[in-house]
């Protein structure tokens, strides 16, 4: 035991194999989908790497060049055009902490629970940064404000909470939001378009 030494290389190797304890509750089994499995859409794949992977993996270079990366990316297109598959490939290839959320699962019938669920997602994402938060079917959460009277304002409050987490007082550092939808017309349009980018996935 006296001769045993732990070097920097040992710690770096361990960091690549040990997941943060905060990921236990949100850990998902990421399929082994690679960029090569996604046919075509080279422009979309390149822009995703530039907007999501590079800012998180090379944060010091972006800071040195004073480049502000987008806070989020919206993938939109008709059903079956590989939006979710692209997200799986990004999760596998980036080797970053990946939190996947199905949009409707955050909604609750109890007052305040939906907003709390959104806050909890971003709290965990910050705790395990650098990370990617993927919202599938984002149109269920970010519906246009005052578009439905039967929701009793729940949809508006959830959207307000989502926007606050992305662009509020507390900075969203080393966390990128990725969302997918096949109904971009249902999403609220009052958000500053410079905060993120939209990529269209097509057949």
mmCIF file of C-alpha atoms in Angstrom:
data_model
loop_
_atom_site.group_PDB
_atom_site.id
_atom_site.type_symbol
_atom_site.label_atom_id
_atom_site.label_comp_id
_atom_site.label_asym_id
_atom_site.label_seq_id
_atom_site.Cartn_x
_atom_site.Cartn_y
_atom_site.Cartn_z
ATOM 1 C CA UNK A 1 0.000 0.000 0.000
ATOM 2 C CA UNK A 2 2.913 2.363 0.685
ATOM 3 C CA UNK A 3 4.007 2.155 -2.938
ATOM 4 C CA UNK A 4 0.555 2.838 -4.389
ATOM 5 C CA UNK A 5 0.253 6.219 -6.115
ATOM 6 C CA UNK A 6 -2.691 7.956 -7.750
ATOM 7 C CA UNK A 7 -1.582 10.137 -10.643
ATOM 8 C CA UNK A 8 -3.379 12.756 -12.724
ATOM 9 C CA UNK A 9 -3.763 10.282 -15.569
ATOM 10 C CA UNK A 10 -5.569 7.879 -13.191
ATOM 11 C CA UNK A 11 -8.043 10.621 -12.223
ATOM 12 C CA UNK A 12 -8.629 11.601 -15.833
ATOM 13 C CA UNK A 13 -9.309 7.974 -16.767
ATOM 14 C CA UNK A 14 -11.734 7.607 -13.853
ATOM 15 C CA UNK A 15 -13.627 10.755 -14.898
ATOM 16 C CA UNK A 16 -14.404 9.194 -18.277
ATOM 17 C CA UNK A 17 -15.873 6.068 -16.664
ATOM 18 C CA UNK A 18 -17.668 7.349 -13.546
ATOM 19 C CA UNK A 19 -20.989 9.136 -13.910
ATOM 20 C CA UNK A 20 -21.999 11.929 -11.489
ATOM 21 C CA UNK A 21 -24.304 10.716 -8.705
ATOM 22 C CA UNK A 22 -26.863 13.353 -9.720
ATOM 23 C CA UNK A 23 -27.398 11.437 -12.980
ATOM 24 C CA UNK A 24 -28.733 8.331 -11.208
ATOM 25 C CA UNK A 25 -32.320 9.566 -11.239
ATOM 26 C CA UNK A 26 -32.246 10.722 -14.858
ATOM 27 C CA UNK A 27 -29.841 8.217 -16.409
ATOM 28 C CA UNK A 28 -31.117 6.799 -19.678
ATOM 29 C CA UNK A 29 -29.964 3.923 -21.800
ATOM 30 C CA UNK A 30 -28.630 5.770 -24.839
ATOM 31 C CA UNK A 31 -28.818 3.560 -27.939
ATOM 32 C CA UNK A 32 -25.587 3.082 -29.839
ATOM 33 C CA UNK A 33 -26.636 5.325 -32.686
ATOM 34 C CA UNK A 34 -23.785 7.012 -34.556
ATOM 35 C CA UNK A 35 -23.732 9.917 -36.986
ATOM 36 C CA UNK A 36 -23.036 7.410 -39.750
ATOM 37 C CA UNK A 37 -26.403 5.741 -39.033
ATOM 38 C CA UNK A 38 -28.239 8.939 -39.989
ATOM 39 C CA UNK A 39 -28.462 9.059 -43.766
ATOM 40 C CA UNK A 40 -27.898 12.413 -45.413
ATOM 41 C CA UNK A 41 -28.644 15.687 -43.586
ATOM 42 C CA UNK A 42 -24.938 16.505 -43.412
ATOM 43 C CA UNK A 43 -25.688 20.204 -42.988
ATOM 44 C CA UNK A 44 -27.959 19.539 -39.992
ATOM 45 C CA UNK A 45 -25.401 17.238 -38.366
ATOM 46 C CA UNK A 46 -22.581 19.754 -38.837
ATOM 47 C CA UNK A 47 -24.641 22.612 -37.405
ATOM 48 C CA UNK A 48 -25.604 20.466 -34.402
ATOM 49 C CA UNK A 49 -21.958 19.704 -33.698
ATOM 50 C CA UNK A 50 -21.070 23.388 -33.987
ATOM 51 C CA UNK A 51 -23.986 24.599 -31.855
ATOM 52 C CA UNK A 52 -24.104 21.889 -29.188
ATOM 53 C CA UNK A 53 -20.906 19.832 -28.976
ATOM 54 C CA UNK A 54 -18.248 22.451 -29.630
ATOM 55 C CA UNK A 55 -19.399 25.075 -27.065
ATOM 56 C CA UNK A 56 -19.533 22.435 -24.307
ATOM 57 C CA UNK A 57 -16.337 20.577 -25.207
ATOM 58 C CA UNK A 58 -14.276 23.665 -26.098
ATOM 59 C CA UNK A 59 -15.722 26.295 -23.775
ATOM 60 C CA UNK A 60 -12.335 27.943 -23.223
ATOM 61 C CA UNK A 61 -11.877 28.522 -26.964
ATOM 62 C CA UNK A 62 -15.313 30.149 -27.270
ATOM 63 C CA UNK A 63 -14.534 32.376 -24.257
ATOM 64 C CA UNK A 64 -11.169 33.371 -25.716
ATOM 65 C CA UNK A 65 -12.771 34.320 -29.035
ATOM 66 C CA UNK A 66 -15.700 36.065 -27.285
ATOM 67 C CA UNK A 67 -18.197 33.901 -29.210
ATOM 68 C CA UNK A 68 -21.592 33.427 -27.587
ATOM 69 C CA UNK A 69 -23.031 29.989 -28.467
ATOM 70 C CA UNK A 70 -26.793 29.515 -28.902
ATOM 71 C CA UNK A 71 -28.733 28.552 -25.793
ATOM 72 C CA UNK A 72 -30.827 26.032 -27.631
ATOM 73 C CA UNK A 73 -31.570 24.235 -30.880
ATOM 74 C CA UNK A 74 -35.003 23.382 -32.263
ATOM 75 C CA UNK A 75 -35.288 20.428 -34.643
ATOM 76 C CA UNK A 76 -38.502 20.473 -36.642
ATOM 77 C CA UNK A 77 -39.913 18.495 -39.511
ATOM 78 C CA UNK A 78 -42.625 15.972 -40.395
ATOM 79 C CA UNK A 79 -42.995 12.730 -38.394
ATOM 80 C CA UNK A 80 -40.443 10.067 -39.319
ATOM 81 C CA UNK A 81 -37.670 12.355 -40.596
ATOM 82 C CA UNK A 82 -35.136 11.211 -37.957
ATOM 83 C CA UNK A 83 -35.387 14.102 -35.466
ATOM 84 C CA UNK A 84 -35.242 11.794 -32.438
ATOM 85 C CA UNK A 85 -32.629 9.588 -34.102
ATOM 86 C CA UNK A 86 -30.415 12.640 -34.605
ATOM 87 C CA UNK A 87 -30.797 13.456 -30.900
ATOM 88 C CA UNK A 88 -29.794 9.868 -29.999
ATOM 89 C CA UNK A 89 -26.742 10.107 -32.249
ATOM 90 C CA UNK A 90 -25.789 13.406 -30.626
ATOM 91 C CA UNK A 91 -26.147 11.858 -27.163
ATOM 92 C CA UNK A 92 -23.952 8.911 -28.117
ATOM 93 C CA UNK A 93 -21.299 10.789 -30.084
ATOM 94 C CA UNK A 94 -20.902 13.816 -27.808
ATOM 95 C CA UNK A 95 -20.168 11.732 -24.670
ATOM 96 C CA UNK A 96 -21.826 14.498 -22.641
ATOM 97 C CA UNK A 97 -24.392 14.076 -19.871
ATOM 98 C CA UNK A 98 -27.701 13.722 -21.719
ATOM 99 C CA UNK A 99 -31.095 14.247 -20.063
ATOM 100 C CA UNK A 100 -34.051 13.237 -22.241
ATOM 101 C CA UNK A 101 -37.546 14.499 -21.432
ATOM 102 C CA UNK A 102 -40.803 13.665 -23.181
ATOM 103 C CA UNK A 103 -42.660 16.979 -23.233
ATOM 104 C CA UNK A 104 -46.068 15.824 -21.920
ATOM 105 C CA UNK A 105 -44.598 13.885 -18.967
ATOM 106 C CA UNK A 106 -43.801 17.142 -17.122
ATOM 107 C CA UNK A 107 -47.428 18.234 -17.083
ATOM 108 C CA UNK A 108 -49.371 17.553 -13.899
ATOM 109 C CA UNK A 109 -52.968 18.082 -12.776
ATOM 110 C CA UNK A 110 -51.774 19.608 -9.495
ATOM 111 C CA UNK A 111 -51.193 23.362 -9.315
ATOM 112 C CA UNK A 112 -47.506 24.261 -9.434
ATOM 113 C CA UNK A 113 -46.237 20.715 -10.028
ATOM 114 C CA UNK A 114 -45.580 21.226 -13.749
ATOM 115 C CA UNK A 115 -43.476 24.326 -13.091
ATOM 116 C CA UNK A 116 -41.615 22.500 -10.315
ATOM 117 C CA UNK A 117 -40.859 19.625 -12.691
ATOM 118 C CA UNK A 118 -39.335 22.056 -15.215
ATOM 119 C CA UNK A 119 -37.202 23.658 -12.478
ATOM 120 C CA UNK A 120 -36.029 20.234 -11.334
ATOM 121 C CA UNK A 121 -34.934 19.238 -14.847
ATOM 122 C CA UNK A 122 -32.749 22.317 -15.181
ATOM 123 C CA UNK A 123 -31.436 21.977 -11.618
ATOM 124 C CA UNK A 124 -30.160 18.487 -12.432
ATOM 125 C CA UNK A 125 -28.766 19.679 -15.771
ATOM 126 C CA UNK A 126 -26.753 22.401 -14.006
ATOM 127 C CA UNK A 127 -25.541 19.903 -11.394
ATOM 128 C CA UNK A 128 -24.097 17.563 -14.047
ATOM 129 C CA UNK A 129 -22.889 20.227 -16.515
ATOM 130 C CA UNK A 130 -21.662 20.115 -19.224
ATOM 131 C CA UNK A 131 -24.939 18.568 -20.270
ATOM 132 C CA UNK A 132 -27.631 18.492 -22.926
ATOM 133 C CA UNK A 133 -31.359 18.626 -22.114
ATOM 134 C CA UNK A 134 -33.490 17.099 -24.875
ATOM 135 C CA UNK A 135 -37.224 17.894 -24.966
ATOM 136 C CA UNK A 136 -39.101 15.584 -27.314
ATOM 137 C CA UNK A 137 -42.468 16.954 -28.499
ATOM 138 C CA UNK A 138 -41.666 20.416 -27.133
ATOM 139 C CA UNK A 139 -44.955 21.711 -28.564
ATOM 140 C CA UNK A 140 -46.697 20.109 -25.559
ATOM 141 C CA UNK A 141 -44.801 22.458 -23.200
ATOM 142 C CA UNK A 142 -44.075 25.619 -25.170
ATOM 143 C CA UNK A 143 -47.519 26.251 -26.628
ATOM 144 C CA UNK A 144 -48.399 29.732 -27.792
ATOM 145 C CA UNK A 145 -49.492 31.920 -24.895
ATOM 146 C CA UNK A 146 -53.223 32.256 -24.280
ATOM 147 C CA UNK A 147 -53.877 29.781 -27.109
ATOM 148 C CA UNK A 148 -56.120 27.565 -24.974
ATOM 149 C CA UNK A 149 -58.706 28.659 -22.421
ATOM 150 C CA UNK A 150 -59.256 25.159 -21.060
ATOM 151 C CA UNK A 151 -55.729 24.897 -19.626
ATOM 152 C CA UNK A 152 -56.528 27.383 -16.799
ATOM 153 C CA UNK A 153 -53.228 29.124 -17.458
ATOM 154 C CA UNK A 154 -51.073 26.038 -16.774
ATOM 155 C CA UNK A 155 -49.518 26.100 -20.244
ATOM 156 C CA UNK A 156 -48.658 29.802 -19.887
ATOM 157 C CA UNK A 157 -47.011 29.244 -16.501
ATOM 158 C CA UNK A 158 -45.010 26.248 -17.758
ATOM 159 C CA UNK A 159 -43.799 28.270 -20.752
ATOM 160 C CA UNK A 160 -42.861 31.184 -18.467
ATOM 161 C CA UNK A 161 -40.896 28.800 -16.232
ATOM 162 C CA UNK A 162 -39.140 27.274 -19.247
ATOM 163 C CA UNK A 163 -38.122 30.705 -20.569
ATOM 164 C CA UNK A 164 -36.972 31.803 -17.111
ATOM 165 C CA UNK A 165 -34.729 28.751 -16.781
ATOM 166 C CA UNK A 166 -33.232 29.316 -20.238
ATOM 167 C CA UNK A 167 -32.803 33.076 -20.062
ATOM 168 C CA UNK A 168 -33.466 34.239 -16.504
ATOM 169 C CA UNK A 169 -31.406 35.780 -13.709
ATOM 170 C CA UNK A 170 -29.545 32.538 -13.028
ATOM 171 C CA UNK A 171 -27.212 31.915 -15.950
ATOM 172 C CA UNK A 172 -27.574 28.635 -17.809
ATOM 173 C CA UNK A 173 -23.895 27.739 -18.026
ATOM 174 C CA UNK A 174 -22.582 24.681 -19.883
ATOM 175 C CA UNK A 175 -26.141 23.455 -20.496
ATOM 176 C CA UNK A 176 -27.623 23.336 -23.997
ATOM 177 C CA UNK A 177 -31.304 22.801 -24.687
ATOM 178 C CA UNK A 178 -32.226 20.598 -27.653
ATOM 179 C CA UNK A 179 -35.872 20.235 -28.648
ATOM 180 C CA UNK A 180 -37.802 18.430 -31.369
ATOM 181 C CA UNK A 181 -41.280 18.939 -32.771
ATOM 182 C CA UNK A 182 -43.345 18.253 -35.856
ATOM 183 C CA UNK A 183 -45.604 21.250 -35.109
ATOM 184 C CA UNK A 184 -43.393 24.367 -35.051
ATOM 185 C CA UNK A 185 -46.502 26.480 -35.661
ATOM 186 C CA UNK A 186 -47.787 25.521 -32.179
ATOM 187 C CA UNK A 187 -44.726 26.911 -30.365
ATOM 188 C CA UNK A 188 -44.777 30.390 -28.842
ATOM 189 C CA UNK A 189 -43.165 32.902 -31.196
ATOM 190 C CA UNK A 190 -42.487 35.816 -28.820
ATOM 191 C CA UNK A 191 -39.102 34.473 -27.697
ATOM 192 C CA UNK A 192 -36.047 36.304 -29.010
ATOM 193 C CA UNK A 193 -34.983 34.310 -32.128
ATOM 194 C CA UNK A 194 -31.326 35.152 -31.443
ATOM 195 C CA UNK A 195 -31.390 32.981 -28.292
ATOM 196 C CA UNK A 196 -31.326 29.782 -30.342
ATOM 197 C CA UNK A 197 -31.339 28.311 -33.816
ATOM 198 C CA UNK A 198 -33.833 26.227 -35.789
ATOM 199 C CA UNK A 199 -32.783 23.260 -37.903
ATOM 200 C CA UNK A 200 -35.217 21.606 -40.270
ATOM 201 C CA UNK A 201 -34.929 17.847 -40.628
ATOM 202 C CA UNK A 202 -36.364 16.566 -43.878
ATOM 203 C CA UNK A 203 -36.842 13.265 -45.671
#
